[in-house]
mmCIF file with all atom_site columns, C-alpha atoms in Angstrom:
data_model
loop_
_atom_site.group_PDB
_atom_site.id
_atom_site.type_symbol
_atom_site.label_atom_id
_atom_site.label_alt_id
_atom_site.label_comp_id
_atom_site.label_asym_id
_atom_site.label_entity_id
_atom_site.label_seq_id
_atom_site.pdbx_PDB_ins_code
_atom_site.Cartn_x
_atom_site.Cartn_y
_atom_site.Cartn_z
_atom_site.occupancy
_atom_site.B_iso_or_equiv
_atom_site.pdbx_formal_charge
_atom_site.auth_seq_id
_atom_site.auth_comp_id
_atom_site.auth_asym_id
_atom_site.auth_atom_id
_atom_site.pdbx_PDB_model_num
ATOM 1   C CA . GLY A 1 1   ? 168.912 136.053 130.362 1.00 79.00 ? 1   GLY A CA 1
ATOM 2   C CA . ASN A 1 2   ? 167.065 133.275 133.648 1.00 86.00 ? 2   ASN A CA 1
ATOM 3   C CA . SER A 1 3   ? 168.675 129.524 133.063 1.00 90.00 ? 3   SER A CA 1
ATOM 4   C CA . VAL A 1 4   ? 168.817 126.359 134.856 1.00 94.00 ? 4   VAL A CA 1
ATOM 5   C CA . THR A 1 5   ? 171.972 124.043 135.917 1.00 95.00 ? 5   THR A CA 1
ATOM 6   C CA . GLN A 1 6   ? 171.272 120.611 136.110 1.00 94.00 ? 6   GLN A CA 1
ATOM 7   C CA . MET A 1 7   ? 173.675 117.966 137.588 1.00 88.00 ? 7   MET A CA 1
ATOM 8   C CA . GLU A 1 8   ? 174.344 115.641 134.478 1.00 85.00 ? 8   GLU A CA 1
ATOM 9   C CA . GLY A 1 9   ? 173.040 112.026 134.351 1.00 87.00 ? 9   GLY A CA 1
ATOM 10  C CA . PRO A 1 10  ? 172.325 109.305 134.665 1.00 94.00 ? 10  PRO A CA 1
ATOM 11  C CA . VAL A 1 11  ? 172.157 109.006 137.940 1.00 96.00 ? 11  VAL A CA 1
ATOM 12  C CA . THR A 1 12  ? 172.498 105.176 139.255 1.00 97.00 ? 12  THR A CA 1
ATOM 13  C CA . LEU A 1 13  ? 171.541 104.517 143.016 1.00 97.00 ? 13  LEU A CA 1
ATOM 14  C CA . SER A 1 14  ? 170.317 100.912 144.672 1.00 97.00 ? 14  SER A CA 1
ATOM 15  C CA . GLU A 1 15  ? 166.836 101.035 146.303 1.00 97.00 ? 15  GLU A CA 1
ATOM 16  C CA . GLU A 1 16  ? 167.021 102.882 149.692 1.00 97.00 ? 16  GLU A CA 1
ATOM 17  C CA . ALA A 1 17  ? 169.693 104.978 148.968 1.00 98.00 ? 17  ALA A CA 1
ATOM 18  C CA . PHE A 1 18  ? 170.017 108.920 149.267 1.00 98.00 ? 18  PHE A CA 1
ATOM 19  C CA . LEU A 1 19  ? 169.183 110.823 146.875 1.00 97.00 ? 19  LEU A CA 1
ATOM 20  C CA . THR A 1 20  ? 170.496 114.372 145.612 1.00 97.00 ? 20  THR A CA 1
ATOM 21  C CA . ILE A 1 21  ? 169.933 115.932 142.468 1.00 97.00 ? 21  ILE A CA 1
ATOM 22  C CA . ASN A 1 22  ? 171.507 119.514 141.809 1.00 97.00 ? 22  ASN A CA 1
ATOM 23  C CA . CYS A 1 23  ? 169.981 122.247 140.524 1.00 97.00 ? 23  CYS A CA 1
ATOM 24  C CA . THR A 1 24  ? 171.043 125.977 140.582 1.00 97.00 ? 24  THR A CA 1
ATOM 25  C CA . TYR A 1 25  ? 169.664 128.865 138.729 1.00 95.00 ? 25  TYR A CA 1
ATOM 26  C CA . THR A 1 26  ? 170.478 132.350 137.289 1.00 94.00 ? 26  THR A CA 1
ATOM 27  C CA . ALA A 1 27  ? 167.473 134.464 137.618 1.00 90.00 ? 27  ALA A CA 1
ATOM 28  C CA . THR A 1 28  ? 166.261 138.522 137.882 1.00 83.00 ? 28  THR A CA 1
ATOM 29  C CA . GLY A 1 29  ? 164.056 139.483 140.402 1.00 80.00 ? 29  GLY A CA 1
ATOM 30  C CA . TYR A 1 30  ? 162.272 136.319 142.250 1.00 82.00 ? 30  TYR A CA 1
ATOM 31  C CA . PRO A 1 31  ? 161.431 133.183 140.100 1.00 89.00 ? 31  PRO A CA 1
ATOM 32  C CA . SER A 1 32  ? 159.093 130.774 141.385 1.00 90.00 ? 32  SER A CA 1
ATOM 33  C CA . LEU A 1 33  ? 161.170 127.481 141.284 1.00 93.00 ? 33  LEU A CA 1
ATOM 34  C CA . PHE A 1 34  ? 159.750 123.423 140.633 1.00 94.00 ? 34  PHE A CA 1
ATOM 35  C CA . TRP A 1 35  ? 160.697 120.171 139.951 1.00 96.00 ? 35  TRP A CA 1
ATOM 36  C CA . TYR A 1 36  ? 158.821 118.111 137.614 1.00 94.00 ? 36  TYR A CA 1
ATOM 37  C CA . VAL A 1 37  ? 159.004 114.411 136.973 1.00 94.00 ? 37  VAL A CA 1
ATOM 38  C CA . GLN A 1 38  ? 158.850 112.500 133.690 1.00 91.00 ? 38  GLN A CA 1
ATOM 39  C CA . TYR A 1 39  ? 157.998 108.818 134.011 1.00 91.00 ? 39  TYR A CA 1
ATOM 40  C CA . PRO A 1 40  ? 158.710 106.580 131.185 1.00 86.00 ? 40  PRO A CA 1
ATOM 41  C CA . GLY A 1 41  ? 155.891 107.052 128.078 1.00 81.00 ? 41  GLY A CA 1
ATOM 42  C CA . GLU A 1 42  ? 154.350 110.075 130.420 1.00 84.00 ? 42  GLU A CA 1
ATOM 43  C CA . GLY A 1 43  ? 154.044 113.563 130.224 1.00 81.00 ? 43  GLY A CA 1
ATOM 44  C CA . LEU A 1 44  ? 155.845 116.145 132.780 1.00 85.00 ? 44  LEU A CA 1
ATOM 45  C CA . GLN A 1 45  ? 154.077 116.107 136.023 1.00 89.00 ? 45  GLN A CA 1
ATOM 46  C CA . LEU A 1 46  ? 154.678 118.631 138.248 1.00 91.00 ? 46  LEU A CA 1
ATOM 47  C CA . LEU A 1 47  ? 156.805 116.966 141.630 1.00 95.00 ? 47  LEU A CA 1
ATOM 48  C CA . LEU A 1 48  ? 157.026 119.829 144.245 1.00 95.00 ? 48  LEU A CA 1
ATOM 49  C CA . LYS A 1 49  ? 157.289 124.162 143.973 1.00 92.00 ? 49  LYS A CA 1
ATOM 50  C CA . ALA A 1 50  ? 158.851 126.759 146.208 1.00 93.00 ? 50  ALA A CA 1
ATOM 51  C CA . THR A 1 51  ? 157.646 130.171 145.516 1.00 89.00 ? 51  THR A CA 1
ATOM 52  C CA . LYS A 1 52  ? 159.766 132.205 147.747 1.00 89.00 ? 52  LYS A CA 1
ATOM 53  C CA . ALA A 1 53  ? 163.367 132.486 149.747 1.00 92.00 ? 53  ALA A CA 1
ATOM 54  C CA . ASP A 1 54  ? 163.382 129.915 152.094 1.00 94.00 ? 54  ASP A CA 1
ATOM 55  C CA . ASP A 1 55  ? 160.477 128.081 151.009 1.00 94.00 ? 55  ASP A CA 1
ATOM 56  C CA . LYS A 1 56  ? 160.310 124.226 151.200 1.00 97.00 ? 56  LYS A CA 1
ATOM 57  C CA . GLY A 1 57  ? 158.456 122.287 148.705 1.00 96.00 ? 57  GLY A CA 1
ATOM 58  C CA . SER A 1 58  ? 157.786 118.592 149.396 1.00 97.00 ? 58  SER A CA 1
ATOM 59  C CA . ASN A 1 59  ? 155.812 115.825 147.912 1.00 96.00 ? 59  ASN A CA 1
ATOM 60  C CA . LYS A 1 60  ? 156.246 111.624 147.565 1.00 95.00 ? 60  LYS A CA 1
ATOM 61  C CA . GLY A 1 61  ? 159.379 111.925 150.258 1.00 97.00 ? 61  GLY A CA 1
ATOM 62  C CA . PHE A 1 62  ? 160.822 114.402 148.006 1.00 98.00 ? 62  PHE A CA 1
ATOM 63  C CA . GLU A 1 63  ? 161.987 117.697 149.500 1.00 98.00 ? 63  GLU A CA 1
ATOM 64  C CA . ALA A 1 64  ? 163.720 120.708 148.060 1.00 98.00 ? 64  ALA A CA 1
ATOM 65  C CA . THR A 1 65  ? 164.472 124.037 149.350 1.00 98.00 ? 65  THR A CA 1
ATOM 66  C CA . TYR A 1 66  ? 164.726 127.653 147.839 1.00 96.00 ? 66  TYR A CA 1
ATOM 67  C CA . ARG A 1 67  ? 168.277 128.764 148.421 1.00 96.00 ? 67  ARG A CA 1
ATOM 68  C CA . LYS A 1 68  ? 168.572 132.330 147.714 1.00 93.00 ? 68  LYS A CA 1
ATOM 69  C CA . GLU A 1 69  ? 172.248 132.868 148.337 1.00 94.00 ? 69  GLU A CA 1
ATOM 70  C CA . THR A 1 70  ? 173.277 129.568 146.567 1.00 95.00 ? 70  THR A CA 1
ATOM 71  C CA . THR A 1 71  ? 170.523 130.321 143.987 1.00 95.00 ? 71  THR A CA 1
ATOM 72  C CA . SER A 1 72  ? 170.329 126.240 144.696 1.00 97.00 ? 72  SER A CA 1
ATOM 73  C CA . PHE A 1 73  ? 167.075 124.399 144.498 1.00 98.00 ? 73  PHE A CA 1
ATOM 74  C CA . HIS A 1 74  ? 168.603 120.675 145.157 1.00 98.00 ? 74  HIS A CA 1
ATOM 75  C CA . LEU A 1 75  ? 166.168 118.135 144.768 1.00 98.00 ? 75  LEU A CA 1
ATOM 76  C CA . GLU A 1 76  ? 166.494 115.150 148.118 1.00 98.00 ? 76  GLU A CA 1
ATOM 77  C CA . LYS A 1 77  ? 165.055 111.953 148.971 1.00 98.00 ? 77  LYS A CA 1
ATOM 78  C CA . GLY A 1 78  ? 166.104 110.101 151.793 1.00 97.00 ? 78  GLY A CA 1
ATOM 79  C CA . SER A 1 79  ? 165.139 106.977 150.591 1.00 97.00 ? 79  SER A CA 1
ATOM 80  C CA . VAL A 1 80  ? 164.681 105.843 146.847 1.00 98.00 ? 80  VAL A CA 1
ATOM 81  C CA . GLN A 1 81  ? 162.032 103.402 145.369 1.00 97.00 ? 81  GLN A CA 1
ATOM 82  C CA . VAL A 1 82  ? 162.732 101.996 142.169 1.00 97.00 ? 82  VAL A CA 1
ATOM 83  C CA . SER A 1 83  ? 159.681 103.498 141.059 1.00 96.00 ? 83  SER A CA 1
ATOM 84  C CA . ASP A 1 84  ? 161.180 106.931 141.793 1.00 97.00 ? 84  ASP A CA 1
ATOM 85  C CA . SER A 1 85  ? 163.514 105.972 138.254 1.00 97.00 ? 85  SER A CA 1
ATOM 86  C CA . ALA A 1 86  ? 162.441 108.669 135.891 1.00 96.00 ? 86  ALA A CA 1
ATOM 87  C CA . VAL A 1 87  ? 164.080 112.003 134.698 1.00 94.00 ? 87  VAL A CA 1
ATOM 88  C CA . TYR A 1 88  ? 163.907 115.186 136.621 1.00 96.00 ? 88  TYR A CA 1
ATOM 89  C CA . PHE A 1 89  ? 163.860 118.442 135.543 1.00 95.00 ? 89  PHE A CA 1
ATOM 90  C CA . CYS A 1 90  ? 164.525 121.273 137.356 1.00 96.00 ? 90  CYS A CA 1
ATOM 91  C CA . ALA A 1 91  ? 162.586 124.716 136.498 1.00 93.00 ? 91  ALA A CA 1
ATOM 92  C CA . LEU A 1 92  ? 162.082 128.430 137.267 1.00 92.00 ? 92  LEU A CA 1
ATOM 93  C CA . SER A 1 93  ? 159.087 130.957 136.777 1.00 85.00 ? 93  SER A CA 1
ATOM 94  C CA . ASP A 1 94  ? 160.273 133.467 133.805 1.00 68.00 ? 94  ASP A CA 1
ATOM 95  C CA . ARG A 1 95  ? 157.500 136.110 135.013 1.00 58.00 ? 95  ARG A CA 1
ATOM 96  C CA . ARG A 1 96  ? 157.436 137.543 131.086 1.00 52.00 ? 96  ARG A CA 1
ATOM 97  C CA . GLY A 1 97  ? 153.716 137.665 129.847 1.00 45.00 ? 97  GLY A CA 1
ATOM 98  C CA . MET A 1 98  ? 152.421 138.766 133.234 1.00 42.00 ? 98  MET A CA 1
ATOM 99  C CA . ASN A 1 99  ? 149.084 140.339 131.778 1.00 42.00 ? 99  ASN A CA 1
ATOM 100 C CA . THR A 1 100 ? 148.367 136.520 130.882 1.00 44.00 ? 100 THR A CA 1
ATOM 101 C CA . GLY A 1 101 ? 149.212 135.171 134.467 1.00 46.00 ? 101 GLY A CA 1
ATOM 102 C CA . PHE A 1 102 ? 151.370 132.568 133.352 1.00 53.00 ? 102 PHE A CA 1
ATOM 103 C CA . GLN A 1 103 ? 154.448 132.304 134.278 1.00 58.00 ? 103 GLN A CA 1
ATOM 104 C CA . LYS A 1 104 ? 156.942 131.133 131.660 1.00 74.00 ? 104 LYS A CA 1
ATOM 105 C CA . LEU A 1 105 ? 158.656 128.111 132.700 1.00 86.00 ? 105 LEU A CA 1
ATOM 106 C CA . VAL A 1 106 ? 162.864 127.757 132.140 1.00 88.00 ? 106 VAL A CA 1
ATOM 107 C CA . PHE A 1 107 ? 164.147 124.620 132.198 1.00 91.00 ? 107 PHE A CA 1
ATOM 108 C CA . GLY A 1 108 ? 166.985 122.658 133.098 1.00 92.00 ? 108 GLY A CA 1
ATOM 109 C CA . THR A 1 109 ? 168.285 119.565 130.959 1.00 92.00 ? 109 THR A CA 1
ATOM 110 C CA . GLY A 1 110 ? 166.691 116.773 133.153 1.00 93.00 ? 110 GLY A CA 1
ATOM 111 C CA . THR A 1 111 ? 168.541 114.198 134.706 1.00 95.00 ? 111 THR A CA 1
ATOM 112 C CA . ARG A 1 112 ? 167.613 110.683 134.881 1.00 95.00 ? 112 ARG A CA 1
ATOM 113 C CA . LEU A 1 113 ? 167.193 108.729 137.777 1.00 97.00 ? 113 LEU A CA 1
ATOM 114 C CA . LEU A 1 114 ? 168.122 105.095 137.521 1.00 97.00 ? 114 LEU A CA 1
ATOM 115 C CA . VAL A 1 115 ? 167.049 102.774 140.758 1.00 97.00 ? 115 VAL A CA 1
ATOM 116 C CA . SER A 1 116 ? 168.064 99.306  141.227 1.00 97.00 ? 116 SER A CA 1
ATOM 117 C CA . PRO A 1 117 ? 166.369 96.325  143.473 1.00 95.00 ? 117 PRO A CA 1
ATOM 118 C CA . GLY B 2 1   ? 143.057 113.579 136.729 1.00 59.00 ? 1   GLY B CA 1
ATOM 119 C CA . ALA B 2 2   ? 143.984 116.422 134.058 1.00 64.00 ? 2   ALA B CA 1
ATOM 120 C CA . VAL B 2 3   ? 145.604 114.771 130.823 1.00 87.00 ? 3   VAL B CA 1
ATOM 121 C CA . VAL B 2 4   ? 147.359 115.857 127.736 1.00 91.00 ? 4   VAL B CA 1
ATOM 122 C CA . SER B 2 5   ? 147.592 113.888 124.996 1.00 92.00 ? 5   SER B CA 1
ATOM 123 C CA . GLN B 2 6   ? 150.403 114.091 122.264 1.00 94.00 ? 6   GLN B CA 1
ATOM 124 C CA . HIS B 2 7   ? 150.080 111.864 119.007 1.00 95.00 ? 7   HIS B CA 1
ATOM 125 C CA . PRO B 2 8   ? 152.411 110.523 117.641 1.00 95.00 ? 8   PRO B CA 1
ATOM 126 C CA . SER B 2 9   ? 154.899 109.678 119.909 1.00 92.00 ? 9   SER B CA 1
ATOM 127 C CA . ARG B 2 10  ? 157.573 108.785 117.618 1.00 94.00 ? 10  ARG B CA 1
ATOM 128 C CA . VAL B 2 11  ? 157.636 109.621 113.630 1.00 96.00 ? 11  VAL B CA 1
ATOM 129 C CA . ILE B 2 12  ? 160.360 108.856 111.129 1.00 97.00 ? 12  ILE B CA 1
ATOM 130 C CA . CYS B 2 13  ? 159.921 111.394 107.983 1.00 96.00 ? 13  CYS B CA 1
ATOM 131 C CA . LYS B 2 14  ? 161.678 112.063 104.665 1.00 96.00 ? 14  LYS B CA 1
ATOM 132 C CA . SER B 2 15  ? 163.800 115.047 104.686 1.00 97.00 ? 15  SER B CA 1
ATOM 133 C CA . GLY B 2 16  ? 161.975 118.087 102.854 1.00 97.00 ? 16  GLY B CA 1
ATOM 134 C CA . THR B 2 17  ? 158.056 116.031 103.806 1.00 97.00 ? 17  THR B CA 1
ATOM 135 C CA . SER B 2 18  ? 155.795 117.828 106.530 1.00 97.00 ? 18  SER B CA 1
ATOM 136 C CA . VAL B 2 19  ? 154.658 116.612 109.475 1.00 97.00 ? 19  VAL B CA 1
ATOM 137 C CA . LYS B 2 20  ? 152.087 117.163 111.714 1.00 97.00 ? 20  LYS B CA 1
ATOM 138 C CA . ILE B 2 21  ? 152.055 116.513 115.576 1.00 97.00 ? 21  ILE B CA 1
ATOM 139 C CA . GLU B 2 22  ? 149.043 116.977 117.655 1.00 97.00 ? 22  GLU B CA 1
ATOM 140 C CA . CYS B 2 23  ? 148.295 118.335 121.424 1.00 96.00 ? 23  CYS B CA 1
ATOM 141 C CA . ARG B 2 24  ? 145.024 117.574 123.128 1.00 95.00 ? 24  ARG B CA 1
ATOM 142 C CA . SER B 2 25  ? 143.915 118.045 126.350 1.00 93.00 ? 25  SER B CA 1
ATOM 143 C CA . LEU B 2 26  ? 141.679 115.549 127.271 1.00 91.00 ? 26  LEU B CA 1
ATOM 144 C CA . ASP B 2 27  ? 138.937 116.447 129.762 1.00 88.00 ? 27  ASP B CA 1
ATOM 145 C CA . PHE B 2 28  ? 139.774 120.235 130.441 1.00 91.00 ? 28  PHE B CA 1
ATOM 146 C CA . GLN B 2 29  ? 139.966 123.295 128.106 1.00 92.00 ? 29  GLN B CA 1
ATOM 147 C CA . ALA B 2 30  ? 143.010 125.118 127.584 1.00 92.00 ? 30  ALA B CA 1
ATOM 148 C CA . THR B 2 31  ? 142.850 128.337 125.521 1.00 89.00 ? 31  THR B CA 1
ATOM 149 C CA . THR B 2 32  ? 146.323 128.845 126.278 1.00 91.00 ? 32  THR B CA 1
ATOM 150 C CA . MET B 2 33  ? 149.024 125.752 125.088 1.00 93.00 ? 33  MET B CA 1
ATOM 151 C CA . PHE B 2 34  ? 152.987 125.565 124.884 1.00 93.00 ? 34  PHE B CA 1
ATOM 152 C CA . TRP B 2 35  ? 155.058 123.848 122.725 1.00 96.00 ? 35  TRP B CA 1
ATOM 153 C CA . TYR B 2 36  ? 158.910 123.357 123.771 1.00 95.00 ? 36  TYR B CA 1
ATOM 154 C CA . ARG B 2 37  ? 161.927 121.588 122.236 1.00 95.00 ? 37  ARG B CA 1
ATOM 155 C CA . GLN B 2 38  ? 164.542 119.447 123.198 1.00 90.00 ? 38  GLN B CA 1
ATOM 156 C CA . PHE B 2 39  ? 167.925 118.580 121.658 1.00 85.00 ? 39  PHE B CA 1
ATOM 157 C CA . PRO B 2 40  ? 169.884 116.077 123.487 1.00 81.00 ? 40  PRO B CA 1
ATOM 158 C CA . LYS B 2 41  ? 171.742 117.165 126.270 1.00 80.00 ? 41  LYS B CA 1
ATOM 159 C CA . GLN B 2 42  ? 169.823 120.578 126.249 1.00 84.00 ? 42  GLN B CA 1
ATOM 160 C CA . SER B 2 43  ? 167.315 122.138 128.285 1.00 85.00 ? 43  SER B CA 1
ATOM 161 C CA . LEU B 2 44  ? 163.338 121.873 127.515 1.00 87.00 ? 44  LEU B CA 1
ATOM 162 C CA . MET B 2 45  ? 163.343 125.331 125.280 1.00 91.00 ? 45  MET B CA 1
ATOM 163 C CA . LEU B 2 46  ? 159.869 126.942 124.700 1.00 92.00 ? 46  LEU B CA 1
ATOM 164 C CA . MET B 2 47  ? 159.283 127.636 120.687 1.00 95.00 ? 47  MET B CA 1
ATOM 165 C CA . ALA B 2 48  ? 156.104 129.489 121.395 1.00 94.00 ? 48  ALA B CA 1
ATOM 166 C CA . THR B 2 49  ? 153.099 130.027 122.996 1.00 92.00 ? 49  THR B CA 1
ATOM 167 C CA . SER B 2 50  ? 149.389 128.968 121.157 1.00 90.00 ? 50  SER B CA 1
ATOM 168 C CA . ASN B 2 51  ? 146.377 131.073 121.419 1.00 89.00 ? 51  ASN B CA 1
ATOM 169 C CA . GLU B 2 52  ? 143.008 129.633 120.709 1.00 89.00 ? 52  GLU B CA 1
ATOM 170 C CA . GLY B 2 53  ? 141.857 131.616 117.757 1.00 87.00 ? 53  GLY B CA 1
ATOM 171 C CA . SER B 2 54  ? 144.498 133.907 117.440 1.00 87.00 ? 54  SER B CA 1
ATOM 172 C CA . LYS B 2 55  ? 148.281 133.888 116.157 1.00 90.00 ? 55  LYS B CA 1
ATOM 173 C CA . ALA B 2 56  ? 150.765 132.106 117.703 1.00 93.00 ? 56  ALA B CA 1
ATOM 174 C CA . THR B 2 57  ? 153.755 133.843 119.741 1.00 93.00 ? 57  THR B CA 1
ATOM 175 C CA . TYR B 2 58  ? 156.854 132.573 119.161 1.00 95.00 ? 58  TYR B CA 1
ATOM 176 C CA . GLU B 2 59  ? 160.182 132.982 121.078 1.00 93.00 ? 59  GLU B CA 1
ATOM 177 C CA . GLN B 2 60  ? 163.269 134.461 119.704 1.00 92.00 ? 60  GLN B CA 1
ATOM 178 C CA . GLY B 2 61  ? 164.672 132.505 116.744 1.00 93.00 ? 61  GLY B CA 1
ATOM 179 C CA . VAL B 2 62  ? 162.018 130.206 116.108 1.00 95.00 ? 62  VAL B CA 1
ATOM 180 C CA . GLU B 2 63  ? 161.198 130.209 112.587 1.00 94.00 ? 63  GLU B CA 1
ATOM 181 C CA . LYS B 2 64  ? 157.613 130.446 112.728 1.00 93.00 ? 64  LYS B CA 1
ATOM 182 C CA . ASP B 2 65  ? 156.967 129.879 108.606 1.00 95.00 ? 65  ASP B CA 1
ATOM 183 C CA . LYS B 2 66  ? 158.450 126.193 109.530 1.00 96.00 ? 66  LYS B CA 1
ATOM 184 C CA . PHE B 2 67  ? 156.608 125.896 112.607 1.00 97.00 ? 67  PHE B CA 1
ATOM 185 C CA . LEU B 2 68  ? 153.254 125.934 111.958 1.00 96.00 ? 68  LEU B CA 1
ATOM 186 C CA . ILE B 2 69  ? 150.912 126.188 115.200 1.00 95.00 ? 69  ILE B CA 1
ATOM 187 C CA . ASN B 2 70  ? 147.591 125.895 114.942 1.00 93.00 ? 70  ASN B CA 1
ATOM 188 C CA . HIS B 2 71  ? 144.824 125.989 117.870 1.00 92.00 ? 71  HIS B CA 1
ATOM 189 C CA . ALA B 2 72  ? 141.442 125.882 116.465 1.00 85.00 ? 72  ALA B CA 1
ATOM 190 C CA . SER B 2 73  ? 139.818 124.701 119.239 1.00 92.00 ? 73  SER B CA 1
ATOM 191 C CA . LEU B 2 74  ? 140.252 124.526 123.226 1.00 93.00 ? 74  LEU B CA 1
ATOM 192 C CA . THR B 2 75  ? 141.282 121.440 123.043 1.00 94.00 ? 75  THR B CA 1
ATOM 193 C CA . LEU B 2 76  ? 144.028 120.970 119.917 1.00 95.00 ? 76  LEU B CA 1
ATOM 194 C CA . SER B 2 77  ? 146.932 122.720 119.674 1.00 95.00 ? 77  SER B CA 1
ATOM 195 C CA . THR B 2 78  ? 148.902 121.153 116.122 1.00 96.00 ? 78  THR B CA 1
ATOM 196 C CA . LEU B 2 79  ? 152.444 122.143 115.204 1.00 97.00 ? 79  LEU B CA 1
ATOM 197 C CA . THR B 2 80  ? 153.534 121.508 112.016 1.00 97.00 ? 80  THR B CA 1
ATOM 198 C CA . VAL B 2 81  ? 157.501 121.158 111.000 1.00 97.00 ? 81  VAL B CA 1
ATOM 199 C CA . THR B 2 82  ? 157.371 122.101 107.433 1.00 97.00 ? 82  THR B CA 1
ATOM 200 C CA . SER B 2 83  ? 160.003 121.048 105.091 1.00 97.00 ? 83  SER B CA 1
ATOM 201 C CA . ALA B 2 84  ? 161.840 118.946 107.516 1.00 97.00 ? 84  ALA B CA 1
ATOM 202 C CA . HIS B 2 85  ? 165.292 118.717 107.787 1.00 96.00 ? 85  HIS B CA 1
ATOM 203 C CA . PRO B 2 86  ? 167.467 116.474 110.077 1.00 96.00 ? 86  PRO B CA 1
ATOM 204 C CA . GLU B 2 87  ? 168.714 119.154 112.158 1.00 95.00 ? 87  GLU B CA 1
ATOM 205 C CA . ASP B 2 88  ? 165.016 119.461 113.227 1.00 96.00 ? 88  ASP B CA 1
ATOM 206 C CA . SER B 2 89  ? 165.247 115.880 114.752 1.00 95.00 ? 89  SER B CA 1
ATOM 207 C CA . SER B 2 90  ? 164.414 116.462 118.473 1.00 94.00 ? 90  SER B CA 1
ATOM 208 C CA . PHE B 2 91  ? 162.117 115.751 121.248 1.00 93.00 ? 91  PHE B CA 1
ATOM 209 C CA . TYR B 2 92  ? 158.767 118.262 121.021 1.00 95.00 ? 92  TYR B CA 1
ATOM 210 C CA . ILE B 2 93  ? 156.597 118.317 123.888 1.00 94.00 ? 93  ILE B CA 1
ATOM 211 C CA . CYS B 2 94  ? 153.206 120.287 124.678 1.00 94.00 ? 94  CYS B CA 1
ATOM 212 C CA . SER B 2 95  ? 151.725 121.632 127.508 1.00 92.00 ? 95  SER B CA 1
ATOM 213 C CA . ALA B 2 96  ? 147.944 123.293 128.167 1.00 91.00 ? 96  ALA B CA 1
ATOM 214 C CA . LYS B 2 97  ? 147.175 125.694 130.717 1.00 88.00 ? 97  LYS B CA 1
ATOM 215 C CA . SER B 2 98  ? 143.947 124.946 132.552 1.00 85.00 ? 98  SER B CA 1
ATOM 216 C CA . ASP B 2 99  ? 141.204 127.378 131.819 1.00 85.00 ? 99  ASP B CA 1
ATOM 217 C CA . SER B 2 100 ? 139.513 126.785 135.205 1.00 84.00 ? 100 SER B CA 1
ATOM 218 C CA . GLY B 2 101 ? 143.160 127.625 136.651 1.00 75.00 ? 101 GLY B CA 1
ATOM 219 C CA . ASN B 2 102 ? 146.617 128.462 136.378 1.00 72.00 ? 102 ASN B CA 1
ATOM 220 C CA . THR B 2 103 ? 148.092 124.580 136.433 1.00 80.00 ? 103 THR B CA 1
ATOM 221 C CA . ILE B 2 104 ? 150.240 123.485 133.504 1.00 84.00 ? 104 ILE B CA 1
ATOM 222 C CA . TYR B 2 105 ? 149.406 120.035 132.225 1.00 88.00 ? 105 TYR B CA 1
ATOM 223 C CA . PHE B 2 106 ? 152.223 118.048 130.215 1.00 89.00 ? 106 PHE B CA 1
ATOM 224 C CA . GLY B 2 107 ? 152.037 115.717 127.030 1.00 90.00 ? 107 GLY B CA 1
ATOM 225 C CA . GLU B 2 108 ? 154.243 112.477 126.839 1.00 88.00 ? 108 GLU B CA 1
ATOM 226 C CA . GLY B 2 109 ? 156.260 114.332 124.254 1.00 91.00 ? 109 GLY B CA 1
ATOM 227 C CA . SER B 2 110 ? 156.771 113.284 120.134 1.00 94.00 ? 110 SER B CA 1
ATOM 228 C CA . TRP B 2 111 ? 160.279 111.816 119.061 1.00 94.00 ? 111 TRP B CA 1
ATOM 229 C CA . LEU B 2 112 ? 161.179 113.313 115.460 1.00 95.00 ? 112 LEU B CA 1
ATOM 230 C CA . THR B 2 113 ? 163.557 111.677 112.963 1.00 96.00 ? 113 THR B CA 1
ATOM 231 C CA . VAL B 2 114 ? 164.287 113.518 109.790 1.00 96.00 ? 114 VAL B CA 1
ATOM 232 C CA . VAL B 2 115 ? 166.036 111.220 107.360 1.00 96.00 ? 115 VAL B CA 1
#
């Protein structure tokens, strides 16, 4: 079945460091790919997404490119801030239940990012 | 922006008792809500899809008699863990699909500890 594999955290960085959180997936067909972020005490929020191969999703300085050839969707940011400390989840859409118009999400384990001043 | 509120955020209950977790969409209507569970070092796993006014659809391997889902209104879904056991201790999180679009909003999650 479909699955998502993320690097295990926590990832600990100093402010202004470069961030990469690896994500690879296994899926049949052509899923959409997502990164969600969960700040302390809050719900998951959609950070960015890509719906087809070679698409690049970007938001708040974060980027991820849908690489079909390597089945990857790595999250990157050039200069992290303390406020980026959170748990990041990679996910893909599972297109079961197409008649509902909703794509069920398959998540990775989440990667905690800790950014120190 | 749209908000989904989950309550309680943390709960401890005794083995054999039942515990209810609420998921509310605060400023939008949601015919469809979802319940996920995450064990330590594992992925968020979809447990069931909750549909207002009808029975929930459970994922394979999830006991529907143990995890009772009620979606009685367009803004509220509840998950009741019946006869809880320590192995039910987990992080439970809900999400709601806005009826006015295809956007999904997540709650803050609930930590359940069964002692």
